[in-house]
Amino acid sequence: MTPAPVSLPLRHALLAVVVMAVWGSNFVVIRVGLDHLPPLTFAALRFALAFFPAMLLVSRPNVSWRNLAGYGVLIGGGQFGLLFIAMNGHITPALASLVVQMQVFFTIGLAAVLSGERVRPFQFVALAIAVSGIALIILNTDTMTTPAGLALVLAAALCWAGGNIVVRSSPKADMLSYVVWASPFSVAPLIAAALMLEGPAAMAAGIANATPATWAAVLWQAVGNTLFGYAVWGWLLSRYPVASVAPMSLLVPLFGIAASAAFLGEPLQAWKLEAMALVLLGLFINLMWPRMLAALRRREATNAT
């Protein structure tokens, strides 16, 4: 029987909410950084600063270089490289923060294909609901959210799912040190892609024209989003059951949507709210259904005795 989730103390629950706010509002920070930096150059700087000087303070995790390289390429070169390109005028921050959460379902699919894990009926229902929200976004693409932007974010979500599969092979690794030491493997493909797609002149011009706000966005990506976020999240997961901590991740797209509307003035039309509700409902069912079912069974067992 699934153990009952343990309630987090208020101060630790608030700490988890702070991490979700950092991760959610990060999509607005990305948009600020892209005002001056080319997307792949921006992503490369983010992971370079996540590695150095943190590598002087955090020891390398006890995992193979191959494992770190696989994660770094998929997350840095794949997830964030594609996400930054998409957000450079092809999709709004609010929708990007929402659509990229499809990584949950891509992870389930990859685990089923690669490891033979069984997909349960409620997960098919959750996927169908979330996909209906994505379909609604497709039907309402415009100059702010293009089909290409949506496709790029979905591809980023697939790369994120691939990174999840890689990291699952090292479940005992400290997540902060894992992310730090995987970062150089993100930097290399990002710089190579930037040189080919953006060109040395555009890369140099972006860095030369970067404002204090741009560098603050880069630092926020490296220190706030990566080092602080993963350190606190890993610490919470080490102290409490996953069932108590994981539901907090549902707040990430909510913070992303709210931050984009508040700071960037992104309009929240009726169709966009409906699409958000469908995707979030799918994510909620996927995450919470087993817990709700376990709680119901515990209640029935208690009543029977």
PDB file of C-alpha atoms in Angstrom:
ATOM      1  CA  MET A   1       0.000   0.000   0.000  1.00  0.00           C
ATOM      2  CA  THR A   2       1.290   3.488  -0.858  1.00  0.00           C
ATOM      3  CA  PRO A   3       2.357   5.313   2.328  1.00  0.00           C
ATOM      4  CA  ALA A   4       0.464   8.445   3.270  1.00  0.00           C
ATOM      5  CA  PRO A   5       2.239  11.659   2.308  1.00  0.00           C
ATOM      6  CA  VAL A   6       3.828  13.539   5.200  1.00  0.00           C
ATOM      7  CA  SER A   7       2.804  17.170   5.594  1.00  0.00           C
ATOM      8  CA  LEU A   8       5.668  19.602   5.160  1.00  0.00           C
ATOM      9  CA  PRO A   9       6.249  22.089   7.992  1.00  0.00           C
ATOM     10  CA  LEU A  10       5.109  25.560   7.012  1.00  0.00           C
ATOM     11  CA  ARG A  11       8.634  26.951   6.575  1.00  0.00           C
ATOM     12  CA  HIS A  12       9.631  24.047   4.307  1.00  0.00           C
ATOM     13  CA  ALA A  13       6.389  24.269   2.335  1.00  0.00           C
ATOM     14  CA  LEU A  14       7.083  27.970   1.797  1.00  0.00           C
ATOM     15  CA  LEU A  15      10.625  27.129   0.723  1.00  0.00           C
ATOM     16  CA  ALA A  16       9.230  24.716  -1.875  1.00  0.00           C
ATOM     17  CA  VAL A  17       6.855  27.428  -3.096  1.00  0.00           C
ATOM     18  CA  VAL A  18       9.821  29.818  -3.455  1.00  0.00           C
ATOM     19  CA  VAL A  19      11.610  27.279  -5.666  1.00  0.00           C
ATOM     20  CA  MET A  20       8.483  26.852  -7.791  1.00  0.00           C
ATOM     21  CA  ALA A  21       8.212  30.644  -8.083  1.00  0.00           C
ATOM     22  CA  VAL A  22      11.855  30.845  -9.192  1.00  0.00           C
ATOM     23  CA  TRP A  23      11.396  28.097 -11.772  1.00  0.00           C
ATOM     24  CA  GLY A  24       8.079  29.486 -13.006  1.00  0.00           C
ATOM     25  CA  SER A  25       9.150  33.130 -13.273  1.00  0.00           C
ATOM     26  CA  ASN A  26      12.323  31.976 -15.006  1.00  0.00           C
ATOM     27  CA  PHE A  27      10.454  32.039 -18.321  1.00  0.00           C
ATOM     28  CA  VAL A  28      10.080  35.808 -17.970  1.00  0.00           C
ATOM     29  CA  VAL A  29      13.799  36.052 -17.131  1.00  0.00           C
ATOM     30  CA  ILE A  30      14.599  34.109 -20.304  1.00  0.00           C
ATOM     31  CA  ARG A  31      12.565  36.591 -22.311  1.00  0.00           C
ATOM     32  CA  VAL A  32      14.571  39.487 -20.795  1.00  0.00           C
ATOM     33  CA  GLY A  33      17.895  37.852 -21.634  1.00  0.00           C
ATOM     34  CA  LEU A  34      16.838  37.227 -25.209  1.00  0.00           C
ATOM     35  CA  ASP A  35      16.384  40.959 -25.792  1.00  0.00           C
ATOM     36  CA  HIS A  36      20.152  41.238 -26.396  1.00  0.00           C
ATOM     37  CA  LEU A  37      21.682  37.750 -26.484  1.00  0.00           C
ATOM     38  CA  PRO A  38      21.158  35.241 -29.302  1.00  0.00           C
ATOM     39  CA  PRO A  39      19.323  32.215 -27.850  1.00  0.00           C
ATOM     40  CA  LEU A  40      22.062  29.592 -28.147  1.00  0.00           C
ATOM     41  CA  THR A  41      24.718  32.022 -26.880  1.00  0.00           C
ATOM     42  CA  PHE A  42      22.467  32.831 -23.928  1.00  0.00           C
ATOM     43  CA  ALA A  43      21.998  29.127 -23.125  1.00  0.00           C
ATOM     44  CA  ALA A  44      25.745  28.474 -23.363  1.00  0.00           C
ATOM     45  CA  LEU A  45      26.494  31.315 -20.917  1.00  0.00           C
ATOM     46  CA  ARG A  46      23.875  29.977 -18.520  1.00  0.00           C
ATOM     47  CA  PHE A  47      25.496  26.543 -18.287  1.00  0.00           C
ATOM     48  CA  ALA A  48      29.037  27.912 -18.273  1.00  0.00           C
ATOM     49  CA  LEU A  49      28.229  29.967 -15.170  1.00  0.00           C
ATOM     50  CA  ALA A  50      26.390  27.023 -13.622  1.00  0.00           C
ATOM     51  CA  PHE A  51      29.629  25.010 -13.883  1.00  0.00           C
ATOM     52  CA  PHE A  52      32.232  27.577 -12.884  1.00  0.00           C
ATOM     53  CA  PRO A  53      32.912  28.454 -10.109  1.00  0.00           C
ATOM     54  CA  ALA A  54      30.435  25.925  -8.600  1.00  0.00           C
ATOM     55  CA  MET A  55      32.719  23.046  -9.637  1.00  0.00           C
ATOM     56  CA  LEU A  56      35.241  24.329  -7.095  1.00  0.00           C
ATOM     57  CA  LEU A  57      32.698  23.905  -4.298  1.00  0.00           C
ATOM     58  CA  VAL A  58      30.775  20.792  -5.371  1.00  0.00           C
ATOM     59  CA  SER A  59      32.475  17.429  -5.865  1.00  0.00           C
ATOM     60  CA  ARG A  60      31.720  15.329  -8.938  1.00  0.00           C
ATOM     61  CA  PRO A  61      28.949  12.793  -8.308  1.00  0.00           C
ATOM     62  CA  ASN A  62      29.793   9.107  -8.349  1.00  0.00           C
ATOM     63  CA  VAL A  63      28.433   8.509 -11.834  1.00  0.00           C
ATOM     64  CA  SER A  64      30.121   7.877 -15.165  1.00  0.00           C
ATOM     65  CA  TRP A  65      31.238  10.672 -17.467  1.00  0.00           C
ATOM     66  CA  ARG A  66      29.061   9.067 -20.139  1.00  0.00           C
ATOM     67  CA  ASN A  67      26.004   9.473 -17.943  1.00  0.00           C
ATOM     68  CA  LEU A  68      26.832  13.117 -17.219  1.00  0.00           C
ATOM     69  CA  ALA A  69      27.473  13.757 -20.908  1.00  0.00           C
ATOM     70  CA  GLY A  70      24.147  12.231 -21.927  1.00  0.00           C
ATOM     71  CA  TYR A  71      22.267  14.361 -19.441  1.00  0.00           C
ATOM     72  CA  GLY A  72      24.189  17.525 -20.315  1.00  0.00           C
ATOM     73  CA  VAL A  73      23.622  17.179 -24.052  1.00  0.00           C
ATOM     74  CA  LEU A  74      19.913  16.384 -23.693  1.00  0.00           C
ATOM     75  CA  ILE A  75      19.122  19.057 -21.105  1.00  0.00           C
ATOM     76  CA  GLY A  76      21.460  21.844 -22.217  1.00  0.00           C
ATOM     77  CA  GLY A  77      21.817  21.315 -25.927  1.00  0.00           C
ATOM     78  CA  GLY A  78      18.351  19.860 -26.355  1.00  0.00           C
ATOM     79  CA  GLN A  79      15.856  21.169 -23.820  1.00  0.00           C
ATOM     80  CA  PHE A  80      17.200  24.658 -23.204  1.00  0.00           C
ATOM     81  CA  GLY A  81      18.723  25.208 -26.631  1.00  0.00           C
ATOM     82  CA  LEU A  82      15.397  24.487 -28.320  1.00  0.00           C
ATOM     83  CA  LEU A  83      13.391  26.307 -25.628  1.00  0.00           C
ATOM     84  CA  PHE A  84      15.457  29.487 -25.954  1.00  0.00           C
ATOM     85  CA  ILE A  85      15.128  29.427 -29.751  1.00  0.00           C
ATOM     86  CA  ALA A  86      11.370  28.992 -29.430  1.00  0.00           C
ATOM     87  CA  MET A  87      11.060  31.840 -26.950  1.00  0.00           C
ATOM     88  CA  ASN A  88      13.000  34.152 -29.240  1.00  0.00           C
ATOM     89  CA  GLY A  89       9.787  35.420 -30.843  1.00  0.00           C
ATOM     90  CA  HIS A  90       8.000  32.133 -31.566  1.00  0.00           C
ATOM     91  CA  ILE A  91       6.027  31.454 -28.367  1.00  0.00           C
ATOM     92  CA  THR A  92       4.997  33.476 -25.323  1.00  0.00           C
ATOM     93  CA  PRO A  93       6.591  32.792 -21.923  1.00  0.00           C
ATOM     94  CA  ALA A  94       3.272  31.732 -20.364  1.00  0.00           C
ATOM     95  CA  LEU A  95       2.545  29.122 -23.009  1.00  0.00           C
ATOM     96  CA  ALA A  96       6.178  27.962 -23.060  1.00  0.00           C
ATOM     97  CA  SER A  97       6.045  27.334 -19.302  1.00  0.00           C
ATOM     98  CA  LEU A  98       2.898  25.275 -19.830  1.00  0.00           C
ATOM     99  CA  VAL A  99       3.701  23.306 -22.991  1.00  0.00           C
ATOM    100  CA  VAL A 100       7.144  22.215 -21.790  1.00  0.00           C
ATOM    101  CA  GLN A 101       5.409  20.343 -18.946  1.00  0.00           C
ATOM    102  CA  MET A 102       4.425  17.747 -21.521  1.00  0.00           C
ATOM    103  CA  GLN A 103       7.792  16.276 -20.566  1.00  0.00           C
ATOM    104  CA  VAL A 104       5.861  14.372 -17.899  1.00  0.00           C
ATOM    105  CA  PHE A 105       4.015  12.347 -20.524  1.00  0.00           C
ATOM    106  CA  PHE A 106       7.042  12.015 -22.794  1.00  0.00           C
ATOM    107  CA  THR A 107       8.962  10.582 -19.813  1.00  0.00           C
ATOM    108  CA  ILE A 108       6.203   8.029 -19.230  1.00  0.00           C
ATOM    109  CA  GLY A 109       6.254   7.071 -22.914  1.00  0.00           C
ATOM    110  CA  LEU A 110      10.040   6.728 -23.073  1.00  0.00           C
ATOM    111  CA  ALA A 111      10.053   4.629 -19.900  1.00  0.00           C
ATOM    112  CA  ALA A 112       7.419   2.351 -21.437  1.00  0.00           C
ATOM    113  CA  VAL A 113       9.393   1.939 -24.675  1.00  0.00           C
ATOM    114  CA  LEU A 114      12.892   1.666 -23.189  1.00  0.00           C
ATOM    115  CA  SER A 115      12.213  -0.084 -19.874  1.00  0.00           C
ATOM    116  CA  GLY A 116       8.921  -1.828 -20.469  1.00  0.00           C
ATOM    117  CA  GLU A 117       7.151   0.116 -17.732  1.00  0.00           C
ATOM    118  CA  ARG A 118       3.391  -0.300 -17.897  1.00  0.00           C
ATOM    119  CA  VAL A 119       1.314   2.760 -18.725  1.00  0.00           C
ATOM    120  CA  ARG A 120      -1.741   2.730 -16.479  1.00  0.00           C
ATOM    121  CA  PRO A 121      -5.253   3.642 -17.656  1.00  0.00           C
ATOM    122  CA  PHE A 122      -5.436   6.885 -15.671  1.00  0.00           C
ATOM    123  CA  GLN A 123      -2.241   8.031 -17.412  1.00  0.00           C
ATOM    124  CA  PHE A 124      -3.869   7.591 -20.823  1.00  0.00           C
ATOM    125  CA  VAL A 125      -6.809   9.680 -19.598  1.00  0.00           C
ATOM    126  CA  ALA A 126      -4.463  12.355 -18.232  1.00  0.00           C
ATOM    127  CA  LEU A 127      -2.533  12.420 -21.524  1.00  0.00           C
ATOM    128  CA  ALA A 128      -5.714  12.754 -23.581  1.00  0.00           C
ATOM    129  CA  ILE A 129      -6.835  15.731 -21.505  1.00  0.00           C
ATOM    130  CA  ALA A 130      -3.449  17.452 -21.715  1.00  0.00           C
ATOM    131  CA  VAL A 131      -3.197  16.839 -25.474  1.00  0.00           C
ATOM    132  CA  SER A 132      -6.617  18.434 -25.945  1.00  0.00           C
ATOM    133  CA  GLY A 133      -5.157  21.564 -24.341  1.00  0.00           C
ATOM    134  CA  ILE A 134      -2.195  21.483 -26.747  1.00  0.00           C
ATOM    135  CA  ALA A 135      -4.634  21.034 -29.649  1.00  0.00           C
ATOM    136  CA  LEU A 136      -6.485  24.141 -28.510  1.00  0.00           C
ATOM    137  CA  ILE A 137      -3.220  26.093 -28.608  1.00  0.00           C
ATOM    138  CA  ILE A 138      -2.541  24.789 -32.125  1.00  0.00           C
ATOM    139  CA  LEU A 139      -5.952  26.008 -33.265  1.00  0.00           C
ATOM    140  CA  ASN A 140      -5.158  29.486 -31.967  1.00  0.00           C
ATOM    141  CA  THR A 141      -1.572  29.974 -33.119  1.00  0.00           C
ATOM    142  CA  ASP A 142      -0.786  33.525 -34.222  1.00  0.00           C
ATOM    143  CA  THR A 143       2.192  35.833 -34.617  1.00  0.00           C
ATOM    144  CA  MET A 144       3.009  35.543 -30.895  1.00  0.00           C
ATOM    145  CA  THR A 145       2.740  31.747 -30.743  1.00  0.00           C
ATOM    146  CA  THR A 146       3.604  30.078 -34.020  1.00  0.00           C
ATOM    147  CA  PRO A 147       3.352  26.399 -35.028  1.00  0.00           C
ATOM    148  CA  ALA A 148       7.150  26.345 -35.232  1.00  0.00           C
ATOM    149  CA  GLY A 149       7.448  27.722 -31.693  1.00  0.00           C
ATOM    150  CA  LEU A 150       5.020  25.147 -30.361  1.00  0.00           C
ATOM    151  CA  ALA A 151       6.890  22.337 -32.144  1.00  0.00           C
ATOM    152  CA  LEU A 152      10.220  23.546 -30.738  1.00  0.00           C
ATOM    153  CA  VAL A 153       8.906  23.583 -27.162  1.00  0.00           C
ATOM    154  CA  LEU A 154       7.446  20.097 -27.586  1.00  0.00           C
ATOM    155  CA  ALA A 155      10.844  18.950 -28.892  1.00  0.00           C
ATOM    156  CA  ALA A 156      12.437  20.610 -25.838  1.00  0.00           C
ATOM    157  CA  ALA A 157      10.005  18.686 -23.623  1.00  0.00           C
ATOM    158  CA  LEU A 158      11.034  15.445 -25.352  1.00  0.00           C
ATOM    159  CA  CYS A 159      14.711  16.218 -24.686  1.00  0.00           C
ATOM    160  CA  TRP A 160      13.835  16.946 -21.044  1.00  0.00           C
ATOM    161  CA  ALA A 161      12.145  13.555 -20.867  1.00  0.00           C
ATOM    162  CA  GLY A 162      15.272  11.946 -22.312  1.00  0.00           C
ATOM    163  CA  GLY A 163      17.320  13.660 -19.616  1.00  0.00           C
ATOM    164  CA  ASN A 164      14.930  12.299 -16.988  1.00  0.00           C
ATOM    165  CA  ILE A 165      15.509   8.776 -18.275  1.00  0.00           C
ATOM    166  CA  VAL A 166      19.288   9.259 -18.134  1.00  0.00           C
ATOM    167  CA  VAL A 167      19.277  10.605 -14.576  1.00  0.00           C
ATOM    168  CA  ARG A 168      17.012   7.778 -13.401  1.00  0.00           C
ATOM    169  CA  SER A 169      19.930   5.406 -13.960  1.00  0.00           C
ATOM    170  CA  SER A 170      21.763   7.213 -11.116  1.00  0.00           C
ATOM    171  CA  PRO A 171      19.043   7.594  -8.469  1.00  0.00           C
ATOM    172  CA  LYS A 172      21.484   8.055  -5.554  1.00  0.00           C
ATOM    173  CA  ALA A 173      23.401  10.947  -7.097  1.00  0.00           C
ATOM    174  CA  ASP A 174      23.125  14.355  -5.451  1.00  0.00           C
ATOM    175  CA  MET A 175      21.104  16.386  -7.936  1.00  0.00           C
ATOM    176  CA  LEU A 176      22.969  19.657  -7.389  1.00  0.00           C
ATOM    177  CA  SER A 177      26.405  18.146  -8.035  1.00  0.00           C
ATOM    178  CA  TYR A 178      24.955  16.132 -10.905  1.00  0.00           C
ATOM    179  CA  VAL A 179      23.637  19.263 -12.640  1.00  0.00           C
ATOM    180  CA  VAL A 180      26.854  21.215 -12.007  1.00  0.00           C
ATOM    181  CA  TRP A 181      29.138  18.534 -13.459  1.00  0.00           C
ATOM    182  CA  ALA A 182      26.835  17.828 -16.406  1.00  0.00           C
ATOM    183  CA  SER A 183      26.854  21.519 -17.367  1.00  0.00           C
ATOM    184  CA  PRO A 184      30.112  21.519 -19.411  1.00  0.00           C
ATOM    185  CA  PHE A 185      28.563  18.862 -21.629  1.00  0.00           C
ATOM    186  CA  SER A 186      25.755  21.334 -22.271  1.00  0.00           C
ATOM    187  CA  VAL A 187      28.148  24.191 -23.062  1.00  0.00           C
ATOM    188  CA  ALA A 188      30.057  22.380 -25.808  1.00  0.00           C
ATOM    189  CA  PRO A 189      27.112  21.546 -28.134  1.00  0.00           C
ATOM    190  CA  LEU A 190      25.505  24.919 -27.459  1.00  0.00           C
ATOM    191  CA  ILE A 191      28.651  26.825 -28.491  1.00  0.00           C
ATOM    192  CA  ALA A 192      29.069  24.613 -31.566  1.00  0.00           C
ATOM    193  CA  ALA A 193      25.445  25.200 -32.584  1.00  0.00           C
ATOM    194  CA  ALA A 194      25.730  28.921 -31.871  1.00  0.00           C
ATOM    195  CA  LEU A 195      28.810  29.222 -34.090  1.00  0.00           C
ATOM    196  CA  MET A 196      27.003  27.475 -36.940  1.00  0.00           C
ATOM    197  CA  LEU A 197      23.532  29.005 -36.605  1.00  0.00           C
ATOM    198  CA  GLU A 198      24.173  32.428 -35.055  1.00  0.00           C
ATOM    199  CA  GLY A 199      27.716  33.104 -36.168  1.00  0.00           C
ATOM    200  CA  PRO A 200      30.700  34.553 -34.260  1.00  0.00           C
ATOM    201  CA  ALA A 201      29.724  38.133 -35.156  1.00  0.00           C
ATOM    202  CA  ALA A 202      26.219  37.838 -33.711  1.00  0.00           C
ATOM    203  CA  MET A 203      27.547  36.075 -30.621  1.00  0.00           C
ATOM    204  CA  ALA A 204      30.145  38.792 -30.014  1.00  0.00           C
ATOM    205  CA  ALA A 205      27.649  41.578 -30.693  1.00  0.00           C
ATOM    206  CA  GLY A 206      25.144  40.082 -28.271  1.00  0.00           C
ATOM    207  CA  ILE A 207      27.717  39.906 -25.485  1.00  0.00           C
ATOM    208  CA  ALA A 208      29.023  43.419 -26.260  1.00  0.00           C
ATOM    209  CA  ASN A 209      25.517  44.917 -26.242  1.00  0.00           C
ATOM    210  CA  ALA A 210      24.334  43.058 -23.149  1.00  0.00           C
ATOM    211  CA  THR A 211      22.960  45.365 -20.468  1.00  0.00           C
ATOM    212  CA  PRO A 212      23.114  44.886 -16.682  1.00  0.00           C
ATOM    213  CA  ALA A 213      19.595  43.439 -16.942  1.00  0.00           C
ATOM    214  CA  THR A 214      20.853  40.908 -19.497  1.00  0.00           C
ATOM    215  CA  TRP A 215      23.702  39.761 -17.258  1.00  0.00           C
ATOM    216  CA  ALA A 216      21.317  39.632 -14.315  1.00  0.00           C
ATOM    217  CA  ALA A 217      19.154  37.287 -16.389  1.00  0.00           C
ATOM    218  CA  VAL A 218      22.163  35.074 -17.123  1.00  0.00           C
ATOM    219  CA  LEU A 219      23.156  34.989 -13.445  1.00  0.00           C
ATOM    220  CA  TRP A 220      19.582  34.266 -12.414  1.00  0.00           C
ATOM    221  CA  GLN A 221      19.541  31.324 -14.822  1.00  0.00           C
ATOM    222  CA  ALA A 222      22.775  29.917 -13.431  1.00  0.00           C
ATOM    223  CA  VAL A 223      22.556  30.758  -9.726  1.00  0.00           C
ATOM    224  CA  GLY A 224      18.870  31.137  -8.932  1.00  0.00           C
ATOM    225  CA  ASN A 225      17.269  28.686 -11.325  1.00  0.00           C
ATOM    226  CA  THR A 226      19.998  26.033 -11.394  1.00  0.00           C
ATOM    227  CA  LEU A 227      22.114  26.125  -8.226  1.00  0.00           C
ATOM    228  CA  PHE A 228      19.573  27.426  -5.694  1.00  0.00           C
ATOM    229  CA  GLY A 229      16.605  25.636  -7.250  1.00  0.00           C
ATOM    230  CA  TYR A 230      18.179  22.207  -7.535  1.00  0.00           C
ATOM    231  CA  ALA A 231      19.949  22.451  -4.167  1.00  0.00           C
ATOM    232  CA  VAL A 232      16.737  23.237  -2.280  1.00  0.00           C
ATOM    233  CA  TRP A 233      14.638  20.789  -4.291  1.00  0.00           C
ATOM    234  CA  GLY A 234      17.139  17.990  -3.708  1.00  0.00           C
ATOM    235  CA  TRP A 235      17.293  18.835   0.003  1.00  0.00           C
ATOM    236  CA  LEU A 236      13.497  18.661   0.313  1.00  0.00           C
ATOM    237  CA  LEU A 237      13.364  15.343  -1.553  1.00  0.00           C
ATOM    238  CA  SER A 238      16.032  13.947   0.787  1.00  0.00           C
ATOM    239  CA  ARG A 239      13.990  14.867   3.883  1.00  0.00           C
ATOM    240  CA  TYR A 240      10.423  14.069   2.831  1.00  0.00           C
ATOM    241  CA  PRO A 241       8.645  11.431   0.741  1.00  0.00           C
ATOM    242  CA  VAL A 242       8.364  12.209  -2.968  1.00  0.00           C
ATOM    243  CA  ALA A 243       4.569  12.076  -2.574  1.00  0.00           C
ATOM    244  CA  SER A 244       4.772  15.079  -0.240  1.00  0.00           C
ATOM    245  CA  VAL A 245       7.106  17.193  -2.370  1.00  0.00           C
ATOM    246  CA  ALA A 246       6.360  16.341  -6.025  1.00  0.00           C
ATOM    247  CA  PRO A 247       2.841  17.894  -6.150  1.00  0.00           C
ATOM    248  CA  MET A 248       4.475  21.289  -5.640  1.00  0.00           C
ATOM    249  CA  SER A 249       5.741  21.082  -9.243  1.00  0.00           C
ATOM    250  CA  LEU A 250       2.205  21.840 -10.440  1.00  0.00           C
ATOM    251  CA  LEU A 251       2.857  25.423  -9.330  1.00  0.00           C
ATOM    252  CA  VAL A 252       5.619  25.983 -11.919  1.00  0.00           C
ATOM    253  CA  PRO A 253       3.352  26.712 -14.922  1.00  0.00           C
ATOM    254  CA  LEU A 254       1.003  28.712 -12.690  1.00  0.00           C
ATOM    255  CA  PHE A 255       3.865  30.986 -11.637  1.00  0.00           C
ATOM    256  CA  GLY A 256       5.057  31.124 -15.240  1.00  0.00           C
ATOM    257  CA  ILE A 257       1.647  32.221 -16.488  1.00  0.00           C
ATOM    258  CA  ALA A 258       1.150  34.758 -13.686  1.00  0.00           C
ATOM    259  CA  ALA A 259       4.653  36.233 -14.082  1.00  0.00           C
ATOM    260  CA  SER A 260       4.271  36.635 -17.842  1.00  0.00           C
ATOM    261  CA  ALA A 261       0.928  38.371 -17.431  1.00  0.00           C
ATOM    262  CA  ALA A 262       2.167  40.612 -14.598  1.00  0.00           C
ATOM    263  CA  PHE A 263       5.616  41.616 -15.883  1.00  0.00           C
ATOM    264  CA  LEU A 264       5.293  41.310 -19.656  1.00  0.00           C
ATOM    265  CA  GLY A 265       1.606  42.113 -20.039  1.00  0.00           C
ATOM    266  CA  GLU A 266       0.895  38.860 -21.861  1.00  0.00           C
ATOM    267  CA  PRO A 267      -2.841  38.737 -22.611  1.00  0.00           C
ATOM    268  CA  LEU A 268      -4.726  35.752 -21.196  1.00  0.00           C
ATOM    269  CA  GLN A 269      -7.540  35.205 -23.691  1.00  0.00           C
ATOM    270  CA  ALA A 270     -10.360  32.772 -22.953  1.00  0.00           C
ATOM    271  CA  TRP A 271      -8.914  30.083 -25.251  1.00  0.00           C
ATOM    272  CA  LYS A 272      -5.538  30.375 -23.550  1.00  0.00           C
ATOM    273  CA  LEU A 273      -7.088  29.945 -20.099  1.00  0.00           C
ATOM    274  CA  GLU A 274      -9.045  26.921 -21.346  1.00  0.00           C
ATOM    275  CA  ALA A 275      -5.898  25.356 -22.815  1.00  0.00           C
ATOM    276  CA  MET A 276      -4.014  26.002 -19.578  1.00  0.00           C
ATOM    277  CA  ALA A 277      -6.814  24.434 -17.540  1.00  0.00           C
ATOM    278  CA  LEU A 278      -6.802  21.291 -19.709  1.00  0.00           C
ATOM    279  CA  VAL A 279      -3.032  20.797 -19.583  1.00  0.00           C
ATOM    280  CA  LEU A 280      -2.906  21.438 -15.830  1.00  0.00           C
ATOM    281  CA  LEU A 281      -5.821  19.060 -15.259  1.00  0.00           C
ATOM    282  CA  GLY A 282      -3.984  16.360 -17.183  1.00  0.00           C
ATOM    283  CA  LEU A 283      -0.838  16.954 -15.127  1.00  0.00           C
ATOM    284  CA  PHE A 284      -2.874  16.942 -11.910  1.00  0.00           C
ATOM    285  CA  ILE A 285      -4.552  13.622 -12.719  1.00  0.00           C
ATOM    286  CA  ASN A 286      -1.235  12.017 -13.660  1.00  0.00           C
ATOM    287  CA  LEU A 287       0.429  13.173 -10.449  1.00  0.00           C
ATOM    288  CA  MET A 288      -2.370  12.947  -7.905  1.00  0.00           C
ATOM    289  CA  TRP A 289      -4.612  10.063  -9.004  1.00  0.00           C
ATOM    290  CA  PRO A 290      -2.499   7.301  -7.362  1.00  0.00           C
ATOM    291  CA  ARG A 291      -2.330   9.323  -4.162  1.00  0.00           C
ATOM    292  CA  MET A 292      -6.067   9.980  -4.092  1.00  0.00           C
ATOM    293  CA  LEU A 293      -6.764   6.300  -4.782  1.00  0.00           C
ATOM    294  CA  ALA A 294      -4.366   5.238  -2.009  1.00  0.00           C
ATOM    295  CA  ALA A 295      -6.037   7.659   0.433  1.00  0.00           C
ATOM    296  CA  LEU A 296      -9.460   6.255  -0.472  1.00  0.00           C
ATOM    297  CA  ARG A 297      -8.269   2.698   0.126  1.00  0.00           C
ATOM    298  CA  ARG A 298      -6.773   3.645   3.495  1.00  0.00           C
ATOM    299  CA  ARG A 299     -10.065   5.245   4.493  1.00  0.00           C
ATOM    300  CA  GLU A 300     -11.998   2.157   3.432  1.00  0.00           C
ATOM    301  CA  ALA A 301      -9.589  -0.076   5.368  1.00  0.00           C
ATOM    302  CA  THR A 302      -9.952   2.095   8.468  1.00  0.00           C
ATOM    303  CA  ASN A 303     -13.746   2.053   8.238  1.00  0.00           C
ATOM    304  CA  ALA A 304     -13.749  -1.721   7.787  1.00  0.00           C
ATOM    305  CA  THR A 305     -11.878  -2.171  11.058  1.00  0.00           C
TER     306      THR A 305
END
